[in-house]
Short mmCIF file of C-alpha atoms and ligand atoms in Angstrom, two decimals:
data_model
loop_
_atom_site.label_atom_id
_atom_site.label_comp_id
_atom_site.label_asym_id
_atom_site.label_seq_id
_atom_site.Cartn_x
_atom_site.Cartn_y
_atom_site.Cartn_z
CA UNK D 1 139.73 40.28 55.41
CA UNK D 2 139.05 36.79 54.28
CA UNK D 3 141.97 34.47 54.44
CA UNK D 4 142.81 32.95 51.14
CA UNK D 5 144.49 29.64 50.65
CA UNK D 6 147.36 30.11 48.31
CA UNK D 7 149.04 27.20 46.66
CA UNK D 8 152.38 27.22 44.98
CA UNK D 9 151.84 27.57 41.26
CA UNK D 10 154.59 25.12 40.53
CA UNK D 11 154.38 22.29 43.05
CA UNK D 12 150.90 22.83 44.49
CA UNK D 13 152.18 22.99 48.04
CA UNK D 14 150.14 24.98 50.53
CA UNK D 15 153.26 25.62 52.55
CA UNK D 16 153.71 29.16 51.36
CA UNK D 17 154.41 32.38 53.14
CA UNK D 18 154.12 36.00 52.14
CA UNK D 19 157.21 37.34 50.49
CA UNK D 20 156.65 41.05 50.12
CA UNK D 21 155.50 42.77 46.98
CA UNK D 22 157.05 43.31 43.64
CA UNK D 23 157.51 46.57 41.76
CA UNK D 24 153.96 46.63 40.49
CA UNK D 25 152.53 46.06 43.96
CA UNK D 26 151.53 42.46 43.49
CA UNK D 27 151.83 40.12 46.39
CA UNK D 28 154.64 37.65 46.15
CA UNK D 29 154.81 34.33 47.89
CA UNK D 30 157.58 32.09 48.99
CA UNK D 31 157.22 28.35 48.55
CA UNK D 32 158.53 26.47 51.54
CA UNK D 33 158.62 23.13 49.84
CA UNK D 34 162.31 22.36 49.61
CA UNK D 35 161.82 20.14 46.61
CA UNK D 36 160.24 22.97 44.68
CA UNK D 37 162.40 24.51 42.00
CA UNK D 38 160.59 27.82 42.07
CA UNK D 39 160.98 29.45 45.41
CA UNK D 40 158.95 32.57 44.81
CA UNK D 41 155.87 33.15 42.76
CA UNK D 42 153.01 35.57 42.30
CA UNK D 43 149.35 34.91 42.11
CA UNK D 44 148.05 36.74 39.10
CA UNK D 45 144.47 37.65 39.79
CA UNK D 46 144.47 39.92 36.77
CA UNK D 47 145.41 37.04 34.60
CA UNK D 48 142.50 34.86 35.58
CA UNK D 49 141.79 34.08 31.94
CA UNK D 50 144.97 32.09 31.56
CA UNK D 51 144.07 29.76 34.39
CA UNK D 52 143.07 26.27 33.41
CA UNK D 53 139.33 25.98 33.05
CA UNK D 54 138.54 29.65 32.64
CA UNK D 55 138.40 29.45 28.87
CA UNK D 56 135.97 26.56 29.08
CA UNK D 57 133.82 28.51 31.53
CA UNK D 58 133.75 31.53 29.23
CA UNK D 59 132.65 29.40 26.30
CA UNK D 60 130.07 27.57 28.39
CA UNK D 61 128.55 30.79 29.70
CA UNK D 62 128.39 32.43 26.30
CA UNK D 63 126.85 29.30 24.80
CA UNK D 64 124.20 29.56 27.49
CA UNK D 65 123.35 33.06 26.38
CA UNK D 66 125.43 35.21 28.74
CA UNK D 67 126.86 38.40 27.31
CA UNK D 68 130.56 39.11 27.36
CA UNK D 69 130.07 41.64 30.12
CA UNK D 70 128.11 39.24 32.31
CA UNK D 71 130.63 36.52 31.70
CA UNK D 72 133.50 38.82 32.57
CA UNK D 73 131.73 39.94 35.73
CA UNK D 74 131.12 36.42 36.96
CA UNK D 75 134.62 35.20 36.16
CA UNK D 76 136.21 38.47 37.29
CA UNK D 77 137.92 39.14 34.02
CA UNK D 78 137.48 41.97 31.57
CA UNK D 79 134.92 41.73 28.76
CA UNK D 80 137.80 42.27 26.38
CA UNK D 81 139.37 39.06 27.59
CA UNK D 82 136.11 37.24 27.03
CA UNK D 83 135.96 38.57 23.48
CA UNK D 84 139.56 37.59 22.86
CA UNK D 85 138.95 34.04 24.04
CA UNK D 86 135.89 33.71 21.84
CA UNK D 87 137.71 35.09 18.83
CA UNK D 88 140.55 32.66 19.34
CA UNK D 89 138.11 29.82 19.61
CA UNK D 90 136.31 30.81 16.44
CA UNK D 91 139.52 30.93 14.47
CA UNK D 92 140.61 27.56 15.82
CA UNK D 93 137.46 25.58 15.21
CA UNK D 94 137.22 24.80 11.54
CA UNK D 95 134.17 22.62 11.81
ZN1 ZN O 101 156.49 25.17 45.16
#
Protein backbone atom coordinates (compact mmCIF):
# COMPACT_ATOMS: atom_id res chain seq x y z
CA UNK A 1 0.00 0.00 0.00
CA UNK A 2 1.24 3.41 -0.86
CA UNK A 3 1.73 5.71 2.03
CA UNK A 4 -0.27 8.85 1.76
CA UNK A 5 0.65 12.13 3.31
CA UNK A 6 -2.32 13.42 5.18
CA UNK A 7 -2.53 16.98 6.32
CA UNK A 8 -4.88 18.35 8.87
CA UNK A 9 -7.80 19.94 7.07
CA UNK A 10 -7.87 22.79 9.52
CA UNK A 11 -4.30 23.80 10.31
CA UNK A 12 -2.40 22.05 7.51
CA UNK A 13 -0.13 20.24 9.92
CA UNK A 14 1.36 16.96 8.78
CA UNK A 15 1.61 15.83 12.37
CA UNK A 16 -1.39 13.57 12.22
CA UNK A 17 -2.00 10.05 13.35
CA UNK A 18 -4.66 7.51 12.57
CA UNK A 19 -7.64 7.73 14.85
CA UNK A 20 -9.79 4.74 14.03
CA UNK A 21 -12.80 4.79 11.80
CA UNK A 22 -16.18 6.34 12.08
CA UNK A 23 -19.57 4.68 11.73
CA UNK A 24 -19.49 4.75 7.96
CA UNK A 25 -16.03 3.18 7.83
CA UNK A 26 -14.12 6.28 6.89
CA UNK A 27 -10.67 6.75 8.27
CA UNK A 28 -10.39 9.37 10.94
CA UNK A 29 -7.26 11.25 11.83
CA UNK A 30 -6.04 12.97 14.91
CA UNK A 31 -4.23 16.27 14.59
CA UNK A 32 -1.28 16.46 16.93
CA UNK A 33 -0.79 20.17 16.58
CA UNK A 34 -1.69 21.50 20.00
CA UNK A 35 -2.66 24.86 18.61
CA UNK A 36 -5.23 23.27 16.34
CA UNK A 37 -8.82 23.73 17.37
CA UNK A 38 -10.02 20.65 15.55
CA UNK A 39 -8.43 17.58 17.00
CA UNK A 40 -9.97 14.99 14.74
CA UNK A 41 -10.94 15.11 11.12
CA UNK A 42 -11.73 12.89 8.18
CA UNK A 43 -10.38 12.98 4.71
CA UNK A 44 -13.31 12.83 2.37
CA UNK A 45 -12.17 11.17 -0.79
CA UNK A 46 -15.76 10.86 -1.92
CA UNK A 47 -16.16 14.56 -1.66
CA UNK A 48 -13.31 15.41 -3.96
CA UNK A 49 -15.49 17.88 -5.84
CA UNK A 50 -15.67 20.23 -2.90
CA UNK A 51 -11.92 20.55 -2.67
CA UNK A 52 -10.46 23.82 -3.79
CA UNK A 53 -9.42 23.69 -7.41
CA UNK A 54 -11.51 20.71 -8.45
CA UNK A 55 -14.28 22.85 -9.87
CA UNK A 56 -11.79 24.78 -11.94
CA UNK A 57 -10.28 21.52 -13.21
CA UNK A 58 -13.70 20.21 -14.20
CA UNK A 59 -14.47 23.37 -16.14
CA UNK A 60 -11.05 23.40 -17.76
CA UNK A 61 -11.32 19.78 -18.88
CA UNK A 62 -14.81 20.18 -20.28
CA UNK A 63 -13.78 23.35 -22.09
CA UNK A 64 -11.02 21.30 -23.67
CA UNK A 65 -13.54 18.83 -25.00
CA UNK A 66 -13.52 16.12 -22.34
CA UNK A 67 -16.82 14.43 -21.63
CA UNK A 68 -18.31 14.37 -18.17
CA UNK A 69 -17.41 10.72 -17.79
CA UNK A 70 -13.79 11.27 -18.78
CA UNK A 71 -13.55 14.25 -16.50
CA UNK A 72 -15.02 12.31 -13.61
CA UNK A 73 -12.63 9.44 -14.24
CA UNK A 74 -9.56 11.64 -14.24
CA UNK A 75 -10.59 13.62 -11.17
CA UNK A 76 -12.00 10.53 -9.43
CA UNK A 77 -15.44 11.96 -8.98
CA UNK A 78 -18.76 10.82 -10.36
CA UNK A 79 -20.01 12.11 -13.72
CA UNK A 80 -23.06 13.36 -11.85
CA UNK A 81 -20.84 15.64 -9.82
CA UNK A 82 -19.27 16.96 -12.99
CA UNK A 83 -22.71 17.69 -14.41
CA UNK A 84 -23.78 19.39 -11.20
CA UNK A 85 -20.73 21.64 -11.21
CA UNK A 86 -21.31 22.61 -14.82
CA UNK A 87 -24.96 23.33 -14.21
CA UNK A 88 -24.12 25.52 -11.26
CA UNK A 89 -21.59 27.38 -13.34
CA UNK A 90 -24.04 27.95 -16.15
CA UNK A 91 -26.64 29.38 -13.83
CA UNK A 92 -24.08 31.65 -12.19
CA UNK A 93 -22.49 33.14 -15.27
CA UNK A 94 -24.84 35.69 -16.71
CA UNK A 95 -22.49 36.90 -19.38
ZN1 LIG B 1 -4.89 20.60 12.89
